[in-house]
PDB file of C-alpha atoms in Angstrom:
ATOM      1  CA  ILE P 129      14.486 -15.880  57.825  1.00 59.00           C
ATOM      2  CA  ILE P 130      18.127 -15.627  56.809  1.00 55.00           C
ATOM      3  CA  SER P 131      19.329 -13.833  59.820  1.00 58.00           C
ATOM      4  CA  ILE P 132      17.530 -16.727  61.690  1.00 59.00           C
ATOM      5  CA  THR P 133      19.067 -19.397  59.465  1.00 55.00           C
ATOM      6  CA  SER P 134      22.684 -17.865  59.966  1.00 58.00           C
ATOM      7  CA  LEU P 135      22.288 -17.863  63.827  1.00 61.00           C
ATOM      8  CA  THR P 136      21.115 -21.881  63.776  1.00 71.00           C
ATOM      9  CA  GLN P 137      23.963 -22.634  61.692  1.00 84.00           C
ATOM     10  CA  LYS P 138      26.785 -24.221  63.449  1.00 90.00           C
ATOM     11  CA  THR P 139      30.016 -26.333  62.838  1.00 93.00           C
ATOM     12  CA  ILE P 140      31.499 -28.542  64.719  1.00 93.00           C
ATOM     13  CA  ILE P 141      35.313 -30.022  64.960  1.00 95.00           C
ATOM     14  CA  SER P 142      37.004 -32.526  67.257  1.00 95.00           C
ATOM     15  CA  GLU P 143      39.773 -34.885  66.789  1.00 95.00           C
ATOM     16  CA  ASP P 144      37.367 -37.519  66.463  1.00 96.00           C
ATOM     17  CA  GLU P 145      34.113 -35.934  64.788  1.00 97.00           C
ATOM     18  CA  ILE P 146      32.437 -33.426  62.886  1.00 97.00           C
ATOM     19  CA  SER P 147      29.290 -31.406  63.380  1.00 96.00           C
ATOM     20  CA  SER P 148      27.202 -29.593  61.401  1.00 93.00           C
ATOM     21  CA  GLN P 149      23.749 -27.702  63.030  1.00 89.00           C
ATOM     22  CA  SER P 150      21.004 -25.896  61.233  1.00 82.00           C
ATOM     23  CA  LEU P 151      17.282 -25.346  61.661  1.00 77.00           C
ATOM     24  CA  LEU P 152      16.511 -28.844  61.151  1.00 75.00           C
ATOM     25  CA  GLY P 153      18.879 -30.019  63.971  1.00 83.00           C
ATOM     26  CA  MET P 154      22.197 -31.549  64.079  1.00 91.00           C
ATOM     27  CA  LYS P 155      24.142 -34.102  62.310  1.00 94.00           C
ATOM     28  CA  THR P 156      27.631 -35.640  63.271  1.00 96.00           C
ATOM     29  CA  LEU P 157      29.850 -38.316  61.970  1.00 97.00           C
ATOM     30  CA  ARG P 158      33.092 -39.495  63.172  1.00 96.00           C
ATOM     31  CA  TRP P 159      35.783 -39.267  61.014  1.00 97.00           C
ATOM     32  CA  SER P 160      36.316 -42.769  60.610  1.00 96.00           C
ATOM     33  CA  GLU P 161      32.649 -43.058  59.369  1.00 96.00           C
ATOM     34  CA  ILE P 162      32.685 -40.893  56.632  1.00 97.00           C
ATOM     35  CA  ASN P 163      32.765 -43.433  53.100  1.00 96.00           C
ATOM     36  CA  ARG P 164      32.996 -40.509  50.587  1.00 96.00           C
ATOM     37  CA  VAL P 165      32.328 -36.814  49.696  1.00 96.00           C
ATOM     38  CA  SER P 166      29.917 -35.302  47.335  1.00 95.00           C
ATOM     39  CA  GLY P 167      29.239 -30.929  46.981  1.00 92.00           C
ATOM     40  CA  ARG P 168      27.993 -28.432  44.591  1.00 91.00           C
ATOM     41  CA  GLY P 169      29.158 -24.948  44.039  1.00 91.00           C
ATOM     42  CA  TYR P 170      30.950 -23.962  47.232  1.00 94.00           C
ATOM     43  CA  ALA P 171      29.673 -26.689  49.407  1.00 95.00           C
ATOM     44  CA  ILE P 172      31.125 -30.057  50.808  1.00 96.00           C
ATOM     45  CA  LYS P 173      28.957 -33.028  51.885  1.00 96.00           C
ATOM     46  CA  LEU P 174      30.266 -35.488  53.785  1.00 97.00           C
ATOM     47  CA  HIS P 175      28.297 -39.046  53.593  1.00 97.00           C
ATOM     48  CA  ASN P 176      28.723 -41.660  56.162  1.00 96.00           C
ATOM     49  CA  PHE P 177      28.835 -46.026  54.804  1.00 93.00           C
ATOM     50  CA  ASP P 178      24.921 -46.325  55.222  1.00 92.00           C
ATOM     51  CA  GLY P 179      23.725 -42.657  53.129  1.00 88.00           C
ATOM     52  CA  ASP P 180      21.605 -41.970  55.474  1.00 90.00           C
ATOM     53  CA  ILE P 181      23.650 -39.563  57.315  1.00 91.00           C
ATOM     54  CA  THR P 182      25.082 -36.610  55.693  1.00 94.00           C
ATOM     55  CA  VAL P 183      27.316 -33.358  57.381  1.00 96.00           C
ATOM     56  CA  VAL P 184      27.044 -30.461  55.282  1.00 93.00           C
ATOM     57  CA  PRO P 185      29.169 -27.862  56.815  1.00 93.00           C
ATOM     58  CA  SER P 186      28.213 -24.093  55.911  1.00 91.00           C
ATOM     59  CA  PRO P 187      29.812 -21.943  53.396  1.00 91.00           C
ATOM     60  CA  ASN P 188      28.434 -18.942  54.707  1.00 87.00           C
ATOM     61  CA  LEU P 189      29.968 -19.706  58.085  1.00 88.00           C
ATOM     62  CA  PRO P 190      32.909 -17.846  59.004  1.00 88.00           C
ATOM     63  CA  GLY P 191      36.451 -19.738  58.894  1.00 91.00           C
ATOM     64  CA  TYR P 192      34.852 -21.756  56.238  1.00 94.00           C
ATOM     65  CA  GLU P 193      38.561 -22.518  54.762  1.00 95.00           C
ATOM     66  CA  GLU P 194      39.562 -23.453  57.996  1.00 95.00           C
ATOM     67  CA  VAL P 195      36.844 -26.155  58.228  1.00 96.00           C
ATOM     68  CA  VAL P 196      37.619 -27.310  54.451  1.00 97.00           C
ATOM     69  CA  GLU P 197      41.564 -27.770  55.683  1.00 97.00           C
ATOM     70  CA  SER P 198      40.613 -29.878  58.297  1.00 96.00           C
ATOM     71  CA  ILE P 199      38.443 -32.260  56.801  1.00 97.00           C
ATOM     72  CA  GLY P 200      41.291 -32.747  54.002  1.00 97.00           C
ATOM     73  CA  ASN P 201      44.128 -33.018  56.776  1.00 96.00           C
ATOM     74  CA  LYS P 202      41.600 -35.662  58.389  1.00 97.00           C
ATOM     75  CA  ARG P 203      40.409 -37.804  55.305  1.00 96.00           C
ATOM     76  CA  PRO P 204      43.128 -37.047  52.737  1.00 96.00           C
ATOM     77  CA  ASP P 205      42.219 -40.610  50.967  1.00 96.00           C
ATOM     78  CA  LEU P 206      39.029 -39.170  50.503  1.00 97.00           C
ATOM     79  CA  PHE P 207      40.402 -37.101  47.435  1.00 97.00           C
ATOM     80  CA  ASN P 208      42.813 -39.431  45.577  1.00 96.00           C
ATOM     81  CA  PRO P 209      43.670 -37.429  42.667  1.00 95.00           C
ATOM     82  CA  ARG P 210      44.242 -40.890  40.378  1.00 93.00           C
ATOM     83  CA  GLU P 211      40.036 -41.102  41.652  1.00 93.00           C
ATOM     84  CA  TYR P 212      39.491 -37.425  40.562  1.00 93.00           C
ATOM     85  CA  ASP P 213      42.270 -37.141  37.180  1.00 90.00           C
ATOM     86  CA  GLU P 214      39.816 -35.131  35.352  1.00 92.00           C
ATOM     87  CA  LEU P 215      37.775 -32.285  36.187  1.00 93.00           C
ATOM     88  CA  LYS P 216      35.197 -30.534  34.232  1.00 89.00           C
ATOM     89  CA  SER P 217      32.829 -27.544  34.856  1.00 85.00           C
ATOM     90  CA  GLY P 218      29.049 -28.285  34.123  1.00 63.00           C
ATOM     91  CA  SER P 219      27.278 -27.478  30.756  1.00 53.00           C
ATOM     92  CA  PHE P 220      25.291 -24.437  31.928  1.00 51.00           C
ATOM     93  CA  PRO P 221      29.076 -22.128  32.164  1.00 55.00           C
ATOM     94  CA  LEU P 222      29.656 -23.059  28.331  1.00 55.00           C
ATOM     95  CA  LEU P 223      25.875 -22.239  27.418  1.00 60.00           C
ATOM     96  CA  ALA P 224      26.010 -19.347  29.251  1.00 58.00           C
ATOM     97  CA  GLY P 225      29.066 -18.335  27.496  1.00 59.00           C
ATOM     98  CA  LEU P 226      27.648 -18.869  24.098  1.00 63.00           C
ATOM     99  CA  ILE P 227      24.701 -17.065  24.650  1.00 67.00           C
ATOM    100  CA  PHE P 228      26.658 -13.529  26.389  1.00 62.00           C
ATOM    101  CA  THR P 229      29.096 -13.936  23.293  1.00 66.00           C
ATOM    102  CA  VAL P 230      25.774 -13.973  20.652  1.00 70.00           C
ATOM    103  CA  LEU P 231      23.950 -10.923  22.817  1.00 67.00           C
ATOM    104  CA  PHE P 232      27.623  -9.396  22.704  1.00 62.00           C
ATOM    105  CA  VAL P 233      28.364  -9.568  18.968  1.00 68.00           C
ATOM    106  CA  GLY P 234      24.710  -8.800  18.071  1.00 71.00           C
ATOM    107  CA  MET P 235      24.630  -5.572  20.441  1.00 67.00           C
ATOM    108  CA  PHE P 236      27.618  -4.639  18.932  1.00 66.00           C
ATOM    109  CA  VAL P 237      26.652  -4.541  15.369  1.00 70.00           C
ATOM    110  CA  GLY P 238      23.035  -3.057  15.978  1.00 70.00           C
ATOM    111  CA  PHE P 239      25.039  -0.057  18.032  1.00 66.00           C
ATOM    112  CA  GLY P 240      27.289  -0.078  14.848  1.00 67.00           C
ATOM    113  CA  LEU P 241      24.387   0.325  12.872  1.00 68.00           C
ATOM    114  CA  LEU P 242      23.173   2.962  15.023  1.00 65.00           C
ATOM    115  CA  LEU P 243      25.602   5.235  14.885  1.00 64.00           C
ATOM    116  CA  TYR P 244      25.839   4.634  11.136  1.00 67.00           C
ATOM    117  CA  ASN P 245      22.036   5.390  10.365  1.00 72.00           C
ATOM    118  CA  SER P 246      22.312   8.777  13.122  1.00 69.00           C
ATOM    119  CA  PRO P 247      25.179   9.507  13.324  1.00 62.00           C
ATOM    120  CA  ASP P 248      24.057  13.368  15.601  1.00 63.00           C
ATOM    121  CA  ALA P 249      22.063  10.589  17.632  1.00 58.00           C
ATOM    122  CA  ALA P 250      21.847  12.470  21.332  1.00 55.00           C
ATOM    123  CA  PRO P 251      24.399  11.097  24.362  1.00 59.00           C
ATOM    124  CA  VAL P 252      21.224  10.344  26.425  1.00 55.00           C
ATOM    125  CA  MET P 253      20.521   7.558  24.080  1.00 59.00           C
ATOM    126  CA  ILE P 254      23.753   5.557  22.986  1.00 62.00           C
ATOM    127  CA  ALA P 255      24.990   6.124  27.121  1.00 65.00           C
ATOM    128  CA  PRO P 256      23.086   3.237  28.162  1.00 65.00           C
ATOM    129  CA  LEU P 257      23.780   1.489  25.497  1.00 65.00           C
ATOM    130  CA  ILE P 258      27.477   1.420  25.870  1.00 67.00           C
ATOM    131  CA  ILE P 259      27.188   0.902  29.661  1.00 70.00           C
ATOM    132  CA  PHE P 260      25.093  -2.420  28.697  1.00 66.00           C
ATOM    133  CA  LEU P 261      27.652  -3.649  26.041  1.00 64.00           C
ATOM    134  CA  VAL P 262      30.173  -2.896  28.690  1.00 68.00           C
ATOM    135  CA  ILE P 263      28.872  -5.231  30.873  1.00 68.00           C
ATOM    136  CA  VAL P 264      27.917  -7.790  28.715  1.00 63.00           C
ATOM    137  CA  ALA P 265      31.936  -7.811  27.385  1.00 63.00           C
ATOM    138  CA  VAL P 266      32.807  -8.367  30.891  1.00 64.00           C
ATOM    139  CA  PHE P 267      30.679 -11.420  31.344  1.00 62.00           C
ATOM    140  CA  VAL P 268      31.781 -12.824  28.357  1.00 60.00           C
ATOM    141  CA  GLY P 269      35.501 -12.209  29.081  1.00 62.00           C
ATOM    142  CA  MET P 270      34.549 -13.801  32.482  1.00 61.00           C
ATOM    143  CA  MET P 271      33.355 -16.972  30.535  1.00 63.00           C
ATOM    144  CA  PHE P 272      36.467 -17.322  28.520  1.00 65.00           C
ATOM    145  CA  PHE P 273      38.761 -16.751  31.408  1.00 70.00           C
ATOM    146  CA  ARG P 274      37.214 -19.545  33.554  1.00 80.00           C
ATOM    147  CA  PRO P 275      38.737 -23.362  33.153  1.00 88.00           C
ATOM    148  CA  ARG P 276      36.546 -25.544  31.252  1.00 88.00           C
ATOM    149  CA  SER P 277      38.082 -28.562  32.705  1.00 93.00           C
ATOM    150  CA  LEU P 278      41.052 -30.011  34.077  1.00 95.00           C
ATOM    151  CA  VAL P 279      43.409 -32.760  33.939  1.00 96.00           C
ATOM    152  CA  LEU P 280      45.754 -34.298  35.831  1.00 96.00           C
ATOM    153  CA  ASP P 281      48.463 -36.862  34.121  1.00 94.00           C
ATOM    154  CA  GLY P 282      51.090 -37.710  36.473  1.00 93.00           C
ATOM    155  CA  ARG P 283      53.382 -34.437  37.336  1.00 95.00           C
ATOM    156  CA  SER P 284      51.653 -32.539  35.134  1.00 96.00           C
ATOM    157  CA  MET P 285      48.221 -30.748  35.073  1.00 96.00           C
ATOM    158  CA  SER P 286      46.291 -29.280  32.123  1.00 96.00           C
ATOM    159  CA  ILE P 287      44.073 -26.548  32.448  1.00 95.00           C
ATOM    160  CA  LYS P 288      41.810 -26.037  29.588  1.00 93.00           C
ATOM    161  CA  TYR P 289      39.781 -22.654  28.602  1.00 88.00           C
ATOM    162  CA  PHE P 290      37.432 -22.111  25.730  1.00 81.00           C
ATOM    163  CA  LEU P 291      40.188 -20.662  23.539  1.00 80.00           C
ATOM    164  CA  SER P 292      43.777 -21.844  24.965  1.00 87.00           C
ATOM    165  CA  GLU P 293      45.415 -24.571  27.279  1.00 92.00           C
ATOM    166  CA  LYS P 294      47.887 -24.142  29.859  1.00 93.00           C
ATOM    167  CA  THR P 295      49.965 -26.792  31.129  1.00 96.00           C
ATOM    168  CA  LEU P 296      51.804 -26.550  34.463  1.00 96.00           C
ATOM    169  CA  LEU P 297      54.296 -29.352  35.750  1.00 96.00           C
ATOM    170  CA  ALA P 298      53.991 -29.734  39.944  1.00 96.00           C
ATOM    171  CA  ASP P 299      57.367 -28.241  40.090  1.00 95.00           C
ATOM    172  CA  GLU P 300      56.388 -24.651  38.863  1.00 97.00           C
ATOM    173  CA  ILE P 301      53.549 -24.244  41.594  1.00 97.00           C
ATOM    174  CA  GLN P 302      54.637 -23.064  44.649  1.00 96.00           C
ATOM    175  CA  SER P 303      51.622 -23.573  46.650  1.00 97.00           C
ATOM    176  CA  VAL P 304      47.973 -24.447  46.150  1.00 97.00           C
ATOM    177  CA  GLN P 305      45.209 -22.186  48.429  1.00 97.00           C
ATOM    178  CA  PHE P 306      41.548 -21.696  49.020  1.00 97.00           C
ATOM    179  CA  THR P 307      40.264 -18.672  49.194  1.00 95.00           C
ATOM    180  CA  PHE P 308      38.018 -16.099  48.541  1.00 94.00           C
ATOM    181  CA  GLN P 309      37.250 -12.197  47.754  1.00 91.00           C
ATOM    182  CA  ARG P 310      34.164 -10.489  49.330  1.00 88.00           C
ATOM    183  CA  SER P 311      31.732  -8.815  47.098  1.00 83.00           C
ATOM    184  CA  ARG P 312      28.417  -7.563  47.553  1.00 80.00           C
ATOM    185  CA  ASN P 313      26.628 -10.790  47.640  1.00 76.00           C
ATOM    186  CA  GLY P 314      29.358 -12.478  50.158  1.00 83.00           C
ATOM    187  CA  LYS P 315      32.170 -14.358  49.833  1.00 89.00           C
ATOM    188  CA  ILE P 316      33.220 -15.584  46.564  1.00 92.00           C
ATOM    189  CA  TYR P 317      35.621 -18.524  47.289  1.00 95.00           C
ATOM    190  CA  PHE P 318      38.350 -19.834  44.350  1.00 95.00           C
ATOM    191  CA  VAL P 319      41.231 -21.939  44.288  1.00 97.00           C
ATOM    192  CA  LEU P 320      44.628 -20.165  43.828  1.00 96.00           C
ATOM    193  CA  LEU P 321      47.764 -21.647  42.166  1.00 97.00           C
ATOM    194  CA  HIS P 322      50.660 -19.739  43.364  1.00 97.00           C
ATOM    195  CA  LEU P 323      53.501 -20.102  40.934  1.00 97.00           C
ATOM    196  CA  VAL P 324      57.142 -20.204  41.208  1.00 96.00           C
ATOM    197  CA  ASN P 325      57.462 -17.190  38.736  1.00 94.00           C
ATOM    198  CA  ARG P 326      55.194 -15.094  41.414  1.00 93.00           C
ATOM    199  CA  LYS P 327      52.232 -15.412  39.016  1.00 95.00           C
ATOM    200  CA  SER P 328      48.951 -17.222  39.866  1.00 95.00           C
ATOM    201  CA  VAL P 329      46.390 -19.262  38.490  1.00 95.00           C
ATOM    202  CA  ARG P 330      42.684 -18.708  39.400  1.00 94.00           C
ATOM    203  CA  ILE P 331      40.778 -22.001  39.555  1.00 94.00           C
ATOM    204  CA  SER P 332      36.506 -22.133  40.011  1.00 91.00           C
ATOM    205  CA  GLY P 333      33.423 -23.702  38.122  1.00 88.00           C
ATOM    206  CA  LEU P 334      34.711 -27.222  38.718  1.00 92.00           C
ATOM    207  CA  ASN P 335      32.974 -29.869  39.471  1.00 91.00           C
ATOM    208  CA  PRO P 336      32.023 -31.604  41.696  1.00 91.00           C
ATOM    209  CA  SER P 337      32.520 -28.868  44.188  1.00 94.00           C
ATOM    210  CA  LEU P 338      34.898 -26.139  45.090  1.00 96.00           C
ATOM    211  CA  PRO P 339      36.260 -27.485  48.390  1.00 97.00           C
ATOM    212  CA  VAL P 340      36.664 -31.196  46.968  1.00 97.00           C
ATOM    213  CA  VAL P 341      38.760 -29.471  43.666  1.00 97.00           C
ATOM    214  CA  TYR P 342      40.866 -27.826  46.077  1.00 97.00           C
ATOM    215  CA  LEU P 343      41.996 -30.957  48.265  1.00 98.00           C
ATOM    216  CA  VAL P 344      41.747 -32.999  45.132  1.00 97.00           C
ATOM    217  CA  LEU P 345      44.784 -30.546  43.819  1.00 97.00           C
ATOM    218  CA  LYS P 346      46.252 -30.212  47.397  1.00 97.00           C
ATOM    219  CA  ASN P 347      47.307 -33.947  47.118  1.00 97.00           C
ATOM    220  CA  TRP P 348      48.220 -34.000  44.111  1.00 97.00           C
ATOM    221  CA  HIS P 349      50.491 -31.148  44.393  1.00 97.00           C
ATOM    222  CA  LYS P 350      51.909 -32.982  47.586  1.00 95.00           C
ATOM    223  CA  GLN P 351      52.625 -36.248  46.261  1.00 95.00           C
ATOM    224  CA  ASN P 352      54.249 -34.841  42.791  1.00 94.00           C
ATOM    225  CA  LYS P 353      56.345 -31.587  43.874  1.00 84.00           C
TER     226      LYS P 353
END
């Protein structure tokens, strides 16, 4: 089913319109007919004025980054930074972060008690606990280093994390990039802020969707640099 779905998916872009094809057929919108955008995760959904036609390019297709760029170039007015001055993550990452934190602390205490009460415990019993503890620690770290919200205020950008906050001026950002890294489960998309000091800041997990966040930040940087 996955193979058939992948073979039937297609996105076609021209000077006048954009079309997306799936198993359910093909939908087309002229650039001038697009009234608003929405989305979730890596997807971006284009809506017409009546709300009865939507075009959703598949994030799984090759060249999805170019599709997102084309949408932003054709209709930059849909991604006005004044309308998206605060971008927040959902409640799930916060809840997941708290659960993993509690799990990590509980396992760390339990592991300490095990070593204290059984100092001669066999390595074959301890090794799986250590591996699982490391995995949980990695997930906890990912949750704490993922942005919780992003606020645009004039020429400044404030990125709030679970335990810290970072403020950047538009002049400190060299470029904004929508990119990805490959994993076993496919592409993992994220927004990368390339700073003038040659460092970078990674943005992911913010609503309404990553392509919308990217195009808003791109327009904000272009207007204020």
